[in-house]
Tab-separated table of C-alpha atoms and ligand atoms in Angstrom:
chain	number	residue	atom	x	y	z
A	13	UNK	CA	-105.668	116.125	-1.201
A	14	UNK	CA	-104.478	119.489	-0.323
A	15	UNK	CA	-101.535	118.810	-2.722
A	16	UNK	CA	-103.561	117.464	-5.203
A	17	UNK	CA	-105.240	120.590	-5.102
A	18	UNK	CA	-102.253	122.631	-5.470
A	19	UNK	CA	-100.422	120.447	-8.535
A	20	UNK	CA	-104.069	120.910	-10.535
A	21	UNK	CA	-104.276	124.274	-9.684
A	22	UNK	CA	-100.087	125.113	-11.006
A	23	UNK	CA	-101.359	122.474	-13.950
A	24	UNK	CA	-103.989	125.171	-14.528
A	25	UNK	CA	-101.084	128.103	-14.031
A	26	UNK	CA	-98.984	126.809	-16.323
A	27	UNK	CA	-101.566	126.549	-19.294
A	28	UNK	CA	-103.092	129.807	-18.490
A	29	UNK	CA	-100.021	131.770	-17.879
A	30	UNK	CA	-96.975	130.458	-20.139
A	31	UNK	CA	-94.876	133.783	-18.821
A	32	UNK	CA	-94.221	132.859	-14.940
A	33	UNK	CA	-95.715	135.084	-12.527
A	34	UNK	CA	-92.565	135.373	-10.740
A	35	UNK	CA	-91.182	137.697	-13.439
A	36	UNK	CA	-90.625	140.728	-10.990
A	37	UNK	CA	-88.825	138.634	-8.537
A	38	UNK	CA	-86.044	137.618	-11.155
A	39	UNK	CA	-82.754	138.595	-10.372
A	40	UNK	CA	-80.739	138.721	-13.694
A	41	UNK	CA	-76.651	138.990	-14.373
A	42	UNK	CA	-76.369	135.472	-12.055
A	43	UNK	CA	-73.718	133.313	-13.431
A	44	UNK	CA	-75.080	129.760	-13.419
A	45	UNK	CA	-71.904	127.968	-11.385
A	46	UNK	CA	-73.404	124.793	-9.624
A	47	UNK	CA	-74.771	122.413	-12.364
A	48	UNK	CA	-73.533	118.785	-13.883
A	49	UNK	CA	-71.516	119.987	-17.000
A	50	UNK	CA	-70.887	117.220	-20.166
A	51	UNK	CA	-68.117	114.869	-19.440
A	52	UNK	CA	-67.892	116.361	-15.975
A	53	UNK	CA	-65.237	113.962	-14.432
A	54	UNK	CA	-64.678	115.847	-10.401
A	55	UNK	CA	-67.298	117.821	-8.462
A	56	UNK	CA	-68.982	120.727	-9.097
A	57	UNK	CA	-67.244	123.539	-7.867
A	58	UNK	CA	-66.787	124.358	-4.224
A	59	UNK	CA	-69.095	127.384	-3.007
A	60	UNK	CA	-68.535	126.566	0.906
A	61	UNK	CA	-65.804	125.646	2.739
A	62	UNK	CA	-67.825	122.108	4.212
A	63	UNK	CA	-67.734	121.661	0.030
A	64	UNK	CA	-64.272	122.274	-0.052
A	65	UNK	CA	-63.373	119.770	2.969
A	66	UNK	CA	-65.351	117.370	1.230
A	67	UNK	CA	-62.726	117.629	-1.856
A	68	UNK	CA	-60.109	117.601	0.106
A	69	UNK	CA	-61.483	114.664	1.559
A	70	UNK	CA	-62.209	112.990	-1.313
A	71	UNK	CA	-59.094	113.412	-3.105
A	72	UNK	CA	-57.034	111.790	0.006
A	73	UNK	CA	-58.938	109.348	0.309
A	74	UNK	CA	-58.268	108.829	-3.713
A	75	UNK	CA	-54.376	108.918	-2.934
A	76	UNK	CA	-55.001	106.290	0.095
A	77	UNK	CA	-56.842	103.928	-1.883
A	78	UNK	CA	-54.861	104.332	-5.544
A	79	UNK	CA	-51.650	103.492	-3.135
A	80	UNK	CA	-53.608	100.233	-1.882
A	81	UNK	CA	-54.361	98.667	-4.930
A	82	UNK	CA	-51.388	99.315	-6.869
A	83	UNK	CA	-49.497	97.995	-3.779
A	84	UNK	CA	-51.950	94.727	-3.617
A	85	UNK	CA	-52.025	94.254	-7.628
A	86	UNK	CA	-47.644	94.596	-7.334
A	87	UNK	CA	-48.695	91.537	-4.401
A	88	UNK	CA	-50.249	89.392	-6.971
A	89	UNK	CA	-48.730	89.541	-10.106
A	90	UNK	CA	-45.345	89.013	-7.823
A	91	UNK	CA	-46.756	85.960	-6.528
A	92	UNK	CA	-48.363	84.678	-9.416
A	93	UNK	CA	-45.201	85.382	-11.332
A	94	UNK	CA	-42.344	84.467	-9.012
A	95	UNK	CA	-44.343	81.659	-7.190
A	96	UNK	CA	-46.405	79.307	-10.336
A	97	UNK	CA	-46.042	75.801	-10.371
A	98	UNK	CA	-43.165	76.359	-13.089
A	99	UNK	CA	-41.001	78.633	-11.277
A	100	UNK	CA	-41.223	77.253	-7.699
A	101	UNK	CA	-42.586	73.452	-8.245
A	102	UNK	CA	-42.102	72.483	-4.281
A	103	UNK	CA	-44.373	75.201	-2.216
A	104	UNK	CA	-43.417	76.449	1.345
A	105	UNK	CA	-45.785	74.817	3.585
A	106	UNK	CA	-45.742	76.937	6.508
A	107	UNK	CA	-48.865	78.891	7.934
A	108	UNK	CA	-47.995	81.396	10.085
A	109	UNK	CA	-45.653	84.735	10.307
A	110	UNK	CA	-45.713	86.858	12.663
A	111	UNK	CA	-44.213	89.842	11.535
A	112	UNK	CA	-45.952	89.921	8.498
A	113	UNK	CA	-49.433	89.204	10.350
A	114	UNK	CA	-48.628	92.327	13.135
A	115	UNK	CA	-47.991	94.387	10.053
A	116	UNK	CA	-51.223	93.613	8.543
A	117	UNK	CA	-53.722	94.435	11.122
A	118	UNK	CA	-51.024	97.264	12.043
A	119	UNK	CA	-50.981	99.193	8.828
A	120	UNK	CA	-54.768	99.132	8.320
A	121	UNK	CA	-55.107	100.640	11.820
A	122	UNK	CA	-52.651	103.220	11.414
A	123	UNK	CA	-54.367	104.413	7.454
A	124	UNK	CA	-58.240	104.128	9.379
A	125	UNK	CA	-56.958	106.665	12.090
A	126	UNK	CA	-55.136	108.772	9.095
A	127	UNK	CA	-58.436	108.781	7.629
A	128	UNK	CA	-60.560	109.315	10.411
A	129	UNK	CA	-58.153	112.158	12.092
A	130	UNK	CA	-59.122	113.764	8.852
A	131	UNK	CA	-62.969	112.731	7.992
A	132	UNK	CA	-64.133	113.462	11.566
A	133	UNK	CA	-63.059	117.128	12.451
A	134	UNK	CA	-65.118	118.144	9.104
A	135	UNK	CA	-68.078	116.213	10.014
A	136	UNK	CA	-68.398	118.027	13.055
A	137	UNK	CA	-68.189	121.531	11.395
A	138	UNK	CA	-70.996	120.233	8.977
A	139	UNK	CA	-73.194	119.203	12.240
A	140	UNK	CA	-72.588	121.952	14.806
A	141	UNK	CA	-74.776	124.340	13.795
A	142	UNK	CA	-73.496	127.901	14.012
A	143	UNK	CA	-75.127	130.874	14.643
A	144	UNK	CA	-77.283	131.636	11.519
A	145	UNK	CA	-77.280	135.098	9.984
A	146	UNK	CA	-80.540	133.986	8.104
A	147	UNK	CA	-82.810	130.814	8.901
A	148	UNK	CA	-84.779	129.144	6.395
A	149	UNK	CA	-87.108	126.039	6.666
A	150	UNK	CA	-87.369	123.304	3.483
A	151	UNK	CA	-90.260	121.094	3.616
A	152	UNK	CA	-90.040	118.368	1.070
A	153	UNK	CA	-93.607	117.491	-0.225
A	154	UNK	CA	-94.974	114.972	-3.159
A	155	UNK	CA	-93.093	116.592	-5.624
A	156	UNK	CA	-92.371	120.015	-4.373
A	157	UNK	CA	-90.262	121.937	-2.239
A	158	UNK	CA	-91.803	124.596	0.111
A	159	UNK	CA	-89.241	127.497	1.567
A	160	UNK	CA	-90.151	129.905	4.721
A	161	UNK	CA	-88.147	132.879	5.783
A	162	UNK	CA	-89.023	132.077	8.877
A	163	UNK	CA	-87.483	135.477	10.196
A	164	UNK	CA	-89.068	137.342	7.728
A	165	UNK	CA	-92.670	135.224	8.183
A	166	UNK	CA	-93.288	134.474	4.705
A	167	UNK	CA	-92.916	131.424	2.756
A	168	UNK	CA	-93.520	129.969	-0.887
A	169	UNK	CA	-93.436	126.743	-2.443
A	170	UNK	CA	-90.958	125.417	-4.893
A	171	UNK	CA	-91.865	123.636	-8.807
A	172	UNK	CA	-89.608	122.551	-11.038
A	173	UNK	CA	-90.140	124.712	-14.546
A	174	UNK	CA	-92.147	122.206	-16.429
A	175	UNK	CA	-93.386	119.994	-13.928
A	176	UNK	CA	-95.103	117.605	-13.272
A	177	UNK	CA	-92.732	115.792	-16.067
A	178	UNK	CA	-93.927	112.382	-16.019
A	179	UNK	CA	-95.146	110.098	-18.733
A	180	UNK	CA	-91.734	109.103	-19.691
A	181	UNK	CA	-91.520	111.156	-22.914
A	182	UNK	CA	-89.572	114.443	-23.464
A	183	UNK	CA	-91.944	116.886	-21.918
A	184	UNK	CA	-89.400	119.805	-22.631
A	185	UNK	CA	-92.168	121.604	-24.804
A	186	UNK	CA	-91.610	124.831	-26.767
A	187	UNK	CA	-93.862	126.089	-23.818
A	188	UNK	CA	-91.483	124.163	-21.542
A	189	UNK	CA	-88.323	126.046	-22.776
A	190	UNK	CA	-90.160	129.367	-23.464
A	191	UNK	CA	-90.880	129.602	-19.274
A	192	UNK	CA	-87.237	128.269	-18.769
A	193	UNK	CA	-86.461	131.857	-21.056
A	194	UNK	CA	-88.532	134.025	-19.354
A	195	UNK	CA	-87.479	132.572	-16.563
A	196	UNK	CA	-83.565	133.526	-17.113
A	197	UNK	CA	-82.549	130.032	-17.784
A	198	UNK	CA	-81.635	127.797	-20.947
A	199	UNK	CA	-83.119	124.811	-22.187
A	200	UNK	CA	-79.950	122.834	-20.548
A	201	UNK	CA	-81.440	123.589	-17.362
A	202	UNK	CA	-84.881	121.836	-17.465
A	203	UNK	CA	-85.066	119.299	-14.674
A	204	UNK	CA	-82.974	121.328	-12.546
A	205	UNK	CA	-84.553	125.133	-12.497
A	206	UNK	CA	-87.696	126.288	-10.553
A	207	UNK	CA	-90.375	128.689	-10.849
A	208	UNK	CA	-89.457	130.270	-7.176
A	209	UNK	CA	-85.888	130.087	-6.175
A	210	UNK	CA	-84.137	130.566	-3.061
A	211	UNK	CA	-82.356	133.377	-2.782
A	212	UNK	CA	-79.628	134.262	-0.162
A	213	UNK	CA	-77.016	136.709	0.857
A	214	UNK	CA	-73.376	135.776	-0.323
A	215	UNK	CA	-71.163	135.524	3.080
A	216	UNK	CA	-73.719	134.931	5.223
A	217	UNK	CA	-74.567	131.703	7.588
A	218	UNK	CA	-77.631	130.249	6.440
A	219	UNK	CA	-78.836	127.496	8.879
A	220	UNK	CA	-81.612	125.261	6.345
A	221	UNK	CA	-84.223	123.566	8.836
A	222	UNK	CA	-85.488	120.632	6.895
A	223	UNK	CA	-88.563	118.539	7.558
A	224	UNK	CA	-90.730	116.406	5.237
A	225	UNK	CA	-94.632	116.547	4.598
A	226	UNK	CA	-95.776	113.339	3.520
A	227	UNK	CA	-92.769	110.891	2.877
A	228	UNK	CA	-88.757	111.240	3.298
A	229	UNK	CA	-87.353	113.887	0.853
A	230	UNK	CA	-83.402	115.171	0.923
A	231	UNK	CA	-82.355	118.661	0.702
A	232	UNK	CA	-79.255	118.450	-1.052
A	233	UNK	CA	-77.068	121.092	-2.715
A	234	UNK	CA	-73.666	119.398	-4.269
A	235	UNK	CA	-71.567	123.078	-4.458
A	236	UNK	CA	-72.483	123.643	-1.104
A	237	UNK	CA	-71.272	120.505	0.267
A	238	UNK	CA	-75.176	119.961	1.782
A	239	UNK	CA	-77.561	117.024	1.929
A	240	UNK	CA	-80.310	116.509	4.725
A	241	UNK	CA	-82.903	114.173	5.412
A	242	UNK	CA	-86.127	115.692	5.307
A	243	UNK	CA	-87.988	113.371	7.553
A	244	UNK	CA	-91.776	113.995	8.518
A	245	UNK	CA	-92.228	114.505	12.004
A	246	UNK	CA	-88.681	116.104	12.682
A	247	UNK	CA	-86.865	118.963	12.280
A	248	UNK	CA	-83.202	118.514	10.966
A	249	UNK	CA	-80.667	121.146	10.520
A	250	UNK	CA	-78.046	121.630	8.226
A	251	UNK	CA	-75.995	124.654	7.272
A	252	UNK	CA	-73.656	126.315	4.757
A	253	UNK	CA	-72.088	129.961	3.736
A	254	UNK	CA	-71.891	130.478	0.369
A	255	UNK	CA	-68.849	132.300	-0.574
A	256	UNK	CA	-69.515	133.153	-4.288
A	257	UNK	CA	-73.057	134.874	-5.694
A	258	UNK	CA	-74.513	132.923	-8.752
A	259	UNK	CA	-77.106	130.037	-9.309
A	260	UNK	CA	-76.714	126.727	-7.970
A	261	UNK	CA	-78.900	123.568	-8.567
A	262	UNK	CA	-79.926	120.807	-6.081
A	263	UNK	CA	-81.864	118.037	-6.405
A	264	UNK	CA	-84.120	115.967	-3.584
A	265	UNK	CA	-81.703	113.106	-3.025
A	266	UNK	CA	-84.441	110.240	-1.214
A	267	UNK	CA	-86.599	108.841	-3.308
A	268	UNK	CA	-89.682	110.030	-2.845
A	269	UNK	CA	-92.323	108.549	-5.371
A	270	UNK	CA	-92.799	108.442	-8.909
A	271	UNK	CA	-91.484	112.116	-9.286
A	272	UNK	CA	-88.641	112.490	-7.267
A	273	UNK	CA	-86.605	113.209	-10.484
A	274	UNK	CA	-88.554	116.597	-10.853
A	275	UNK	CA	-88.306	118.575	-8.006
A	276	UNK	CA	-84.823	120.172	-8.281
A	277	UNK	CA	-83.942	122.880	-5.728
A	278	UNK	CA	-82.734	126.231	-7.046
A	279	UNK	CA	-80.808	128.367	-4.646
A	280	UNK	CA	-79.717	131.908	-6.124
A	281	UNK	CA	-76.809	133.565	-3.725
A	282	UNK	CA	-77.156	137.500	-4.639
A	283	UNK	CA	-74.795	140.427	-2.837
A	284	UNK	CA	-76.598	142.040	-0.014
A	285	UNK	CA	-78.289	144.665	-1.788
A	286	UNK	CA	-79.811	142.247	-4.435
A	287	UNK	CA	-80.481	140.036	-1.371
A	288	UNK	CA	-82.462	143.522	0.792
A	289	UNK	CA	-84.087	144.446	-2.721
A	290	UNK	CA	-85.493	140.601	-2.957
A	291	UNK	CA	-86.446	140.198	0.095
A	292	UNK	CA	-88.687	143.872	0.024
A	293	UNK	CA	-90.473	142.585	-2.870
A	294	UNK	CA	-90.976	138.872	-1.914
A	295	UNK	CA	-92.373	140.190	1.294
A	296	UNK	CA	-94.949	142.054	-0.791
A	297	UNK	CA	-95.649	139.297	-2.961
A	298	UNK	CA	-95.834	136.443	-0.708
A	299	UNK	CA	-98.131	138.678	2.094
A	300	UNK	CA	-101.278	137.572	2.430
A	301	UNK	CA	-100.896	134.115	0.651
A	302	UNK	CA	-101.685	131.180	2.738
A	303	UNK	CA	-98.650	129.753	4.352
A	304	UNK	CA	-97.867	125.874	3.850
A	305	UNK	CA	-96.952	125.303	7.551
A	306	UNK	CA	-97.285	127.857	10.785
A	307	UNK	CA	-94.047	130.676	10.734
A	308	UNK	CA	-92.617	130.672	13.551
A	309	UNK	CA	-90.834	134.101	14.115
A	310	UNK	CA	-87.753	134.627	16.283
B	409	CU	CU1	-87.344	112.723	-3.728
């Protein structure tokens, strides 16, 4: 209900107010770096090292399993080449050999540990935790995102620029794209930008506790290299250091209900002093309005 509440009353916002409220908090000059691009073959760029394991990962793996089936396909078309009924017409009739069986159930071992000796050092620097420089807490709600500085003890929630965007027709309205304007975005970017974004420090651990209201949501953030279960009734942690300032877009990655296309995450990584200028003003403008779950300060 309390949701309810809050989606009429943004429904209201949004007709009354067509020029977002969040106009003083905009920090402009942001290259846009972590979006899907047309014919967009790889990743998006890598922002954080976990990202860049991930490539590296990835593109391994790629070699491993390219070598594999060109290697098996070679198998087959030798066989069904060198072996048909017209070239060999009396077939070997054995059904065991040894060698060849040891090197089967070798080789595969050997390529798994390869694979794992790889895969499993960078899954454990994406789930230690280290020591954050800044701590925020993502609560995934029916169809919103809610952020709290929970050092700073102020939080906000989260809407995607435009939503709610059901009904299955284009709801990218000239009213649509003129708040994606005044908002410092184009109209390429509806379905992925936010009223409120995060912003962060470049260089800095940021250590994302995520947790779900009402059903399971995902904090996820492809040029980071992030994606969390938000799960009601726990608290999850996942972490990243953004190397590079600029605008990167997430979406929640768990279906969630009938709009878990349209609540995108927006995470804006500033230098410091955009980051100390931000954070005096959000301060101002979030004091005083009621906070979606208890801060807990440090
Ligand atoms: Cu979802």
């Amino acid at each position: 209900m309390k949701h309810l509440l809050k989606l009429s009353g943004l429904m209201a916002a949004f007709s009354a107010a067509p020029v977002w409220a969040q106009e003083n908090l905009r920090i402009d000059g942001l290259e846009i770096i972590g979006e899907p691009v047309d014919a967009q073959m790889g990743f998006q760029p890598a922002v954080t090292r976990v990202a860049q394991d991930i490539h590296d990962l990835d593109y391994l793996i790629l070699v491993i399993i390219t070598l594999i089936t060109l290697f098996v396909t070679a198998l087959i078309l030798w066989v069904a080449f060198r072996y048909n009924k017209k070239r060999n017409p009396t077939a070997a009739s054995f059904t065991h050999h040894t060698p060849v069986e040891i090197a089967w159930t070798i080789v595969p071992i050997l390529i798994l540990v390869l694979i794992g000796a790889y895969s499993l050092p960078i899954l454990f620097r994406q789930q230690e935790i280290p020591q954050a420089d800044l701590t925020i807490k993502a609560t995934g709600n029916q169809w919103y995102w809610s952020y709290e500085y929970v050092d700073d003890g102020f939080g906000f929630d989260s809407y995607m620029i435009g939503a709610p965007a059901l009904g299955g027709e284009n709801r990218k309205t000239p009213e649509v794209i003129a708040e994606l304007e005044a908002a410092g975005y184009t109209e390429q970017q509806f379905l992925l930008a936010t009223d409120t974004s995060v912003v962060i420090p470049v260089g800095k651990t940021i250590v994302v506790q995520v947790t779900g209201s009402d059903v399971i949501h995902a904090w996820a953030m492809p040029a980071f290299g992030v994606k969390q279960d938000a799960v009601p009734g726990r608290l999850a942690e996942t972490w990243f250091k953004a190397e590079k300032e600029g605008v990167y877009f997430g979406q929640c990655s768990e279906l969630c209900g009938n709009a878990h296309a349209y609540m995108p995450i927006t995470v804006k990584v500033v230098s410091e002093a955009a980051y100390a200028e931000w954070l005096g003003k959000a301060k101002a403008e979030y004091a005083g309005i009621a906070q979606p779950l208890t801060v807990a300060s440090k």
